[in-house]
DNA sequence: TTAAGTGCAAATTATTTGCAGTAAG
DNA sequence: CTTACTGCAAATAATTTGCACTTAA
């Protein structure tokens, strides 16, 4: 049962609902919750779901989703990129032990003052990553 | 003229002052100012200074500096890593057009509220990167 | 001396790309 | 039909590593 949601999500960005894209979208937003994946983890998850999508396509598709504004790329540890289905500007928790990324409650963070953008520049986004480590 | 500063900096972290390390330290903190480099840019700069250090050693040395707490790794765009000689927890400007990283004035930013760390976790650091893009 | 550091070239990891085949509009 | 999408395998980019050689202590 392919959720209508996934198809609408793709349609909203003028992306053709190919079998692979729908499968990926399904995993990403099928239940309406936000998700944080790497190309690799998404690849695994879609395979578990029984669909076959090549890893290259996962990469290309995530890139396409980002270009279309459906997802947001979050860089956290230099090696891999994470993709977040929540495109609203919000802080993240990065769990050092499991190397996973989750949303941090945005309402519990307040930045009351921000440096001014230098001459001729403007602020594109403010990326906040709160690194968590296991307490002792 | 090899500054005393570079040698002291290495000594403070119990790192042997080899020719290569001194050369790199020289570029990094020779004038007492903070610097933000990638392995590649540091490699270029040290070459301009007339010293010969292999790229692998630049990578290994930056890693050693980080392990020793002399520098801090900053991740910003997923591909390369930046190394910052300012190890104090502070925000960064990332200039999208030139792909460079600079310090943002810490005193002009105020985070008055931060999400609590989840059960059993503690906050290691709060990484803030302010992305700048050329104003139109 | 001798353990730590260095340089190369080869290995790894994450990601992108070229191109022939497949499918959506 | 026709153009966009997909899959594979090869290409690339950033970084690490194995190992013989060098050097600081």
Tab-separated table of C-alpha atoms (C1' of nucleotides) in Angstrom:
chain	number	residue	atom	x	y	z
A	1	UNK	CA	0.000	0.000	0.000
A	2	UNK	CA	1.675	3.077	-1.276
A	3	UNK	CA	0.636	6.013	0.808
A	4	UNK	CA	-0.873	8.970	-0.926
A	5	UNK	CA	1.362	11.106	1.217
A	6	UNK	CA	4.566	10.062	-0.528
A	7	UNK	CA	3.112	10.785	-3.938
A	8	UNK	CA	1.868	14.179	-2.883
A	9	UNK	CA	5.199	14.968	-1.361
A	10	UNK	CA	6.922	14.276	-4.659
A	11	UNK	CA	4.253	16.090	-6.623
A	12	UNK	CA	4.648	19.170	-4.462
A	13	UNK	CA	8.197	19.435	-5.738
A	14	UNK	CA	7.466	18.471	-9.337
A	15	UNK	CA	9.398	15.257	-9.089
A	16	UNK	CA	8.248	12.303	-11.110
A	17	UNK	CA	6.863	9.590	-8.874
A	18	UNK	CA	9.073	6.784	-10.092
A	19	UNK	CA	9.011	3.468	-8.292
A	20	UNK	CA	12.346	4.204	-6.590
A	21	UNK	CA	11.457	7.695	-5.490
A	22	UNK	CA	8.150	6.609	-4.077
A	23	UNK	CA	9.876	3.804	-2.193
A	24	UNK	CA	12.362	6.228	-0.701
A	25	UNK	CA	9.728	8.828	0.068
A	26	UNK	CA	7.682	6.108	1.701
A	27	UNK	CA	10.474	5.324	4.115
A	28	UNK	CA	11.204	8.980	4.719
A	29	UNK	CA	7.760	10.371	5.343
A	30	UNK	CA	5.404	7.389	5.166
A	31	UNK	CA	4.250	7.806	8.724
A	32	UNK	CA	4.357	11.567	8.827
A	33	UNK	CA	7.243	11.677	11.242
A	34	UNK	CA	10.516	13.379	10.531
A	35	UNK	CA	13.490	11.224	9.795
A	36	UNK	CA	17.249	11.664	9.700
A	37	UNK	CA	19.118	9.383	7.379
A	38	UNK	CA	22.366	8.935	5.579
A	39	UNK	CA	22.403	7.531	2.060
A	40	UNK	CA	23.625	4.299	3.535
A	41	UNK	CA	20.952	3.956	6.236
A	42	UNK	CA	18.172	4.869	3.835
A	43	UNK	CA	19.500	2.295	1.407
A	44	UNK	CA	19.314	-0.359	4.126
A	45	UNK	CA	15.847	0.627	5.210
A	46	UNK	CA	14.383	0.606	1.773
A	47	UNK	CA	15.838	-2.847	1.201
A	48	UNK	CA	14.203	-4.063	4.408
A	49	UNK	CA	10.947	-2.794	2.999
A	50	UNK	CA	11.428	-5.162	0.102
A	51	UNK	CA	12.065	-2.552	-2.593
A	52	UNK	CA	15.170	-2.593	-4.713
A	53	UNK	CA	16.905	0.714	-5.328
A	54	UNK	CA	20.551	1.112	-6.200
A	55	UNK	CA	22.794	2.999	-3.825
A	56	UNK	CA	23.725	5.494	-6.532
A	57	UNK	CA	20.071	6.269	-7.002
A	58	UNK	CA	19.663	6.765	-3.283
A	59	UNK	CA	22.438	9.328	-3.398
A	60	UNK	CA	21.095	11.022	-6.500
A	61	UNK	CA	17.580	11.028	-5.159
A	62	UNK	CA	18.538	12.514	-1.812
A	63	UNK	CA	20.392	15.190	-3.726
A	64	UNK	CA	17.300	15.790	-5.824
A	65	UNK	CA	15.116	15.992	-2.721
A	66	UNK	CA	17.458	18.581	-1.270
A	67	UNK	CA	17.544	20.622	-4.455
A	68	UNK	CA	13.771	20.533	-4.477
A	69	UNK	CA	13.643	21.651	-0.861
A	70	UNK	CA	12.006	18.481	0.391
A	71	UNK	CA	14.908	17.612	2.634
A	72	UNK	CA	17.777	19.383	4.244
A	73	UNK	CA	21.394	18.270	4.374
A	74	UNK	CA	22.993	18.334	7.783
A	75	UNK	CA	26.704	18.043	8.162
A	76	UNK	CA	27.940	16.860	11.433
A	77	UNK	CA	31.115	14.859	11.516
A	78	UNK	CA	32.914	15.545	8.299
A	79	UNK	CA	32.593	12.061	6.941
A	80	UNK	CA	28.978	11.445	6.055
A	81	UNK	CA	26.021	13.669	5.320
A	82	UNK	CA	22.678	13.339	7.008
A	83	UNK	CA	19.404	14.228	5.373
A	84	UNK	CA	16.536	15.592	7.386
A	85	UNK	CA	12.929	15.633	6.270
A	86	UNK	CA	12.290	18.555	8.576
A	87	UNK	CA	13.309	21.559	6.518
A	88	UNK	CA	12.427	24.066	9.176
A	89	UNK	CA	15.468	25.749	10.763
A	90	UNK	CA	15.948	23.808	14.000
A	91	UNK	CA	18.669	22.449	16.260
A	92	UNK	CA	19.925	18.871	16.234
A	93	UNK	CA	21.211	16.388	18.719
A	94	UNK	CA	24.117	14.319	17.514
A	95	UNK	CA	24.569	11.152	19.543
A	96	UNK	CA	28.266	10.469	19.506
A	97	UNK	CA	28.013	6.841	20.594
A	98	UNK	CA	25.523	5.710	17.994
A	99	UNK	CA	26.386	8.316	15.381
A	100	UNK	CA	22.785	9.199	14.896
A	101	UNK	CA	21.112	12.521	14.405
A	102	UNK	CA	17.778	13.543	15.896
A	103	UNK	CA	15.811	16.736	16.246
A	104	UNK	CA	16.345	18.755	19.375
A	105	UNK	CA	13.232	20.455	20.706
A	106	UNK	CA	13.320	23.835	18.998
A	107	UNK	CA	11.129	25.453	21.588
A	108	UNK	CA	13.671	24.728	24.277
A	109	UNK	CA	16.356	26.714	22.572
A	110	UNK	CA	16.529	30.471	22.391
A	111	UNK	CA	19.152	32.410	20.552
A	112	UNK	CA	18.463	35.949	21.627
A	113	UNK	CA	21.323	37.548	19.840
A	114	UNK	CA	23.170	36.713	16.657
A	115	UNK	CA	26.241	38.352	15.166
A	116	UNK	CA	25.444	40.709	12.307
A	117	UNK	CA	26.256	39.437	8.880
A	118	UNK	CA	29.375	41.140	7.530
A	119	UNK	CA	29.109	43.776	4.781
A	120	UNK	CA	27.445	42.560	1.638
A	121	UNK	CA	26.565	39.225	3.184
A	122	UNK	CA	23.401	37.851	4.609
A	123	UNK	CA	22.712	34.970	6.925
A	124	UNK	CA	21.523	31.926	5.063
A	125	UNK	CA	20.977	29.650	8.004
A	126	UNK	CA	22.141	29.051	11.522
A	127	UNK	CA	23.143	25.454	12.001
A	128	UNK	CA	23.136	24.273	15.563
A	129	UNK	CA	24.343	20.804	16.466
A	130	UNK	CA	24.337	19.787	20.097
A	131	UNK	CA	26.784	16.958	20.557
A	132	UNK	CA	25.748	14.401	23.122
A	133	UNK	CA	28.015	11.912	24.791
A	134	UNK	CA	27.154	9.140	27.162
A	135	UNK	CA	27.298	10.448	30.699
A	136	UNK	CA	30.220	8.572	32.228
B	1	UNK	CA	63.346	32.612	12.308
B	2	UNK	CA	61.399	29.971	14.129
B	3	UNK	CA	59.214	31.604	16.717
B	4	UNK	CA	59.468	30.448	20.266
B	5	UNK	CA	55.701	30.437	20.304
B	6	UNK	CA	55.366	27.458	17.991
B	7	UNK	CA	57.783	25.405	20.043
B	8	UNK	CA	56.031	26.244	23.259
B	9	UNK	CA	52.709	25.410	21.729
B	10	UNK	CA	53.944	21.938	20.803
B	11	UNK	CA	55.664	21.487	24.135
B	12	UNK	CA	52.463	22.349	25.973
B	13	UNK	CA	50.907	19.265	24.423
B	14	UNK	CA	53.951	17.017	24.756
B	15	UNK	CA	54.429	16.817	21.034
B	16	UNK	CA	57.940	16.461	19.700
B	17	UNK	CA	58.998	19.594	17.858
B	18	UNK	CA	59.942	17.974	14.594
B	19	UNK	CA	60.843	20.136	11.623
B	20	UNK	CA	57.456	19.453	10.016
B	21	UNK	CA	55.392	20.116	13.092
B	22	UNK	CA	57.186	23.326	13.830
B	23	UNK	CA	56.648	24.452	10.267
B	24	UNK	CA	52.941	23.741	10.504
B	25	UNK	CA	52.624	25.281	13.947
B	26	UNK	CA	54.445	28.309	12.626
B	27	UNK	CA	51.820	28.833	9.949
B	28	UNK	CA	48.993	28.144	12.347
B	29	UNK	CA	49.932	30.292	15.297
B	30	UNK	CA	53.111	32.088	14.280
B	31	UNK	CA	51.531	35.495	14.616
B	32	UNK	CA	49.307	34.709	17.554
B	33	UNK	CA	46.137	34.987	15.532
B	34	UNK	CA	43.612	32.227	15.178
B	35	UNK	CA	43.452	30.424	11.900
B	36	UNK	CA	41.000	28.143	10.135
B	37	UNK	CA	42.507	25.712	7.691
B	38	UNK	CA	41.842	22.534	5.820
B	39	UNK	CA	44.612	20.007	5.338
B	40	UNK	CA	44.859	21.191	1.772
B	41	UNK	CA	45.110	24.913	2.514
B	42	UNK	CA	47.627	24.367	5.280
B	43	UNK	CA	49.659	22.220	2.912
B	44	UNK	CA	49.691	25.066	0.382
B	45	UNK	CA	50.615	27.681	2.923
B	46	UNK	CA	53.479	25.748	4.397
B	47	UNK	CA	54.858	25.201	0.911
B	48	UNK	CA	54.690	28.939	0.250
B	49	UNK	CA	56.751	29.372	3.391
B	50	UNK	CA	59.443	27.279	1.751
B	51	UNK	CA	59.148	24.230	4.012
B	52	UNK	CA	58.523	20.789	2.622
B	53	UNK	CA	55.968	18.632	4.381
B	54	UNK	CA	54.038	15.806	2.784
B	55	UNK	CA	50.279	16.045	2.574
B	56	UNK	CA	49.862	12.835	4.568
B	57	UNK	CA	51.885	14.355	7.348
B	58	UNK	CA	49.741	17.460	7.292
B	59	UNK	CA	46.695	15.263	7.793
B	60	UNK	CA	48.334	13.182	10.497
B	61	UNK	CA	49.673	16.238	12.243
B	62	UNK	CA	46.349	18.045	12.256
B	63	UNK	CA	44.815	14.925	13.702
B	64	UNK	CA	47.536	14.846	16.352
B	65	UNK	CA	46.962	18.524	17.156
B	66	UNK	CA	43.277	17.818	17.636
B	67	UNK	CA	43.891	14.798	19.813
B	68	UNK	CA	46.223	16.913	21.887
B	69	UNK	CA	43.622	19.639	22.171
B	70	UNK	CA	45.661	22.231	20.322
B	71	UNK	CA	43.124	22.582	17.569
B	72	UNK	CA	39.481	21.872	17.044
B	73	UNK	CA	37.871	20.178	14.091
B	74	UNK	CA	34.924	21.971	12.587
B	75	UNK	CA	32.634	20.256	10.193
B	76	UNK	CA	30.684	22.409	7.904
B	77	UNK	CA	29.905	21.125	4.453
B	78	UNK	CA	30.254	17.400	4.581
B	79	UNK	CA	33.214	17.187	2.282
B	80	UNK	CA	36.224	18.654	3.999
B	81	UNK	CA	37.164	19.277	7.604
B	82	UNK	CA	38.367	22.590	8.915
B	83	UNK	CA	40.766	22.938	11.787
B	84	UNK	CA	40.557	25.873	14.121
B	85	UNK	CA	43.338	27.012	16.410
B	86	UNK	CA	40.761	28.589	18.676
B	87	UNK	CA	39.640	25.736	20.895
B	88	UNK	CA	37.240	27.831	22.890
B	89	UNK	CA	33.571	27.033	22.201
B	90	UNK	CA	32.517	29.751	19.768
B	91	UNK	CA	30.354	30.311	16.701
B	92	UNK	CA	31.634	30.331	13.131
B	93	UNK	CA	30.840	32.111	9.937
B	94	UNK	CA	30.949	29.936	6.871
B	95	UNK	CA	31.295	31.961	3.679
B	96	UNK	CA	29.492	30.005	1.041
B	97	UNK	CA	31.041	31.788	-1.923
B	98	UNK	CA	34.659	31.352	-0.914
B	99	UNK	CA	34.165	28.238	1.175
B	100	UNK	CA	36.107	29.688	4.030
B	101	UNK	CA	35.519	29.543	7.729
B	102	UNK	CA	36.093	32.395	10.145
B	103	UNK	CA	35.289	33.107	13.750
B	104	UNK	CA	32.042	34.885	14.461
B	105	UNK	CA	32.191	37.337	17.343
B	106	UNK	CA	31.205	35.210	20.323
B	107	UNK	CA	30.135	38.174	22.379
B	108	UNK	CA	27.480	39.036	19.819
B	109	UNK	CA	25.725	35.741	20.214
B	110	UNK	CA	23.622	34.739	23.156
B	111	UNK	CA	22.003	31.383	23.598
B	112	UNK	CA	19.798	31.887	26.606
B	113	UNK	CA	18.192	28.513	26.584
B	114	UNK	CA	19.374	25.114	25.480
B	115	UNK	CA	17.458	21.842	25.331
B	116	UNK	CA	18.228	19.517	28.213
B	117	UNK	CA	20.404	16.575	27.392
B	118	UNK	CA	18.334	13.391	27.222
B	119	UNK	CA	18.551	10.785	29.997
B	120	UNK	CA	22.040	9.473	30.582
B	121	UNK	CA	23.567	11.893	28.118
B	122	UNK	CA	25.433	15.105	28.561
B	123	UNK	CA	26.152	17.941	26.218
B	124	UNK	CA	29.647	17.763	24.816
B	125	UNK	CA	29.596	20.902	22.745
B	126	UNK	CA	27.236	23.174	20.924
B	127	UNK	CA	28.405	23.755	17.397
B	128	UNK	CA	27.043	26.850	15.761
B	129	UNK	CA	27.760	27.615	12.131
B	130	UNK	CA	26.264	30.733	10.614
B	131	UNK	CA	26.115	30.302	6.876
B	132	UNK	CA	26.716	33.478	4.904
B	133	UNK	CA	25.825	34.058	1.318
B	134	UNK	CA	26.538	37.011	-0.859
B	135	UNK	CA	23.696	39.474	-0.607
B	136	UNK	CA	22.157	39.427	-4.083
C	1	DT	C1'	69.846	3.700	20.972
C	2	DT	C1'	65.041	3.544	20.296
C	3	DA	C1'	60.478	4.825	20.118
C	4	DA	C1'	58.082	8.331	17.762
C	5	DG	C1'	57.550	10.760	13.419
C	6	DT	C1'	57.705	11.052	8.309
C	7	DG	C1'	56.932	10.148	3.337
C	8	DC	C1'	55.345	7.841	-0.135
C	9	DA	C1'	52.084	4.977	-2.538
C	10	DA	C1'	48.357	2.082	-1.945
C	11	DA	C1'	43.949	1.457	0.524
C	12	DT	C1'	39.467	3.234	2.275
C	13	DT	C1'	35.211	5.747	2.559
C	14	DA	C1'	31.697	8.734	0.926
C	15	DT	C1'	29.932	10.389	-3.047
C	16	DT	C1'	29.449	11.528	-8.082
C	17	DT	C1'	29.332	10.541	-12.964
C	18	DG	C1'	29.170	8.447	-17.764
C	19	DC	C1'	26.432	5.979	-20.380
C	20	DA	C1'	23.351	2.393	-22.056
C	21	DG	C1'	18.897	0.824	-20.884
C	22	DT	C1'	13.969	1.767	-18.799
C	23	DA	C1'	9.986	4.102	-17.763
C	24	DA	C1'	6.890	8.324	-16.962
C	25	DG	C1'	4.098	11.879	-19.309
D	1	DC	C1'	7.735	9.106	-28.582
D	2	DT	C1'	10.900	11.788	-25.884
D	3	DT	C1'	13.024	13.241	-22.055
D	4	DA	C1'	13.892	12.265	-17.408
D	5	DC	C1'	15.354	8.495	-14.331
D	6	DT	C1'	17.921	4.370	-13.035
D	7	DG	C1'	21.649	1.116	-12.461
D	8	DC	C1'	25.908	-0.324	-12.763
D	9	DA	C1'	30.750	0.238	-12.771
D	10	DA	C1'	34.345	3.367	-13.066
D	11	DA	C1'	35.888	7.977	-11.500
D	12	DT	C1'	36.767	11.378	-7.852
D	13	DA	C1'	37.747	13.566	-3.446
D	14	DA	C1'	39.095	13.570	1.197
D	15	DT	C1'	41.446	11.107	4.329
D	16	DT	C1'	43.954	7.080	6.404
D	17	DT	C1'	47.322	3.438	6.566
D	18	DG	C1'	51.327	0.098	5.888
D	19	DC	C1'	55.865	0.056	5.988
D	20	DA	C1'	60.726	1.238	5.337
D	21	DC	C1'	63.394	5.219	6.538
D	22	DT	C1'	64.704	9.241	9.590
D	23	DT	C1'	65.213	11.852	13.664
D	24	DA	C1'	64.441	13.790	18.428
D	25	DA	C1'	65.447	12.563	23.056
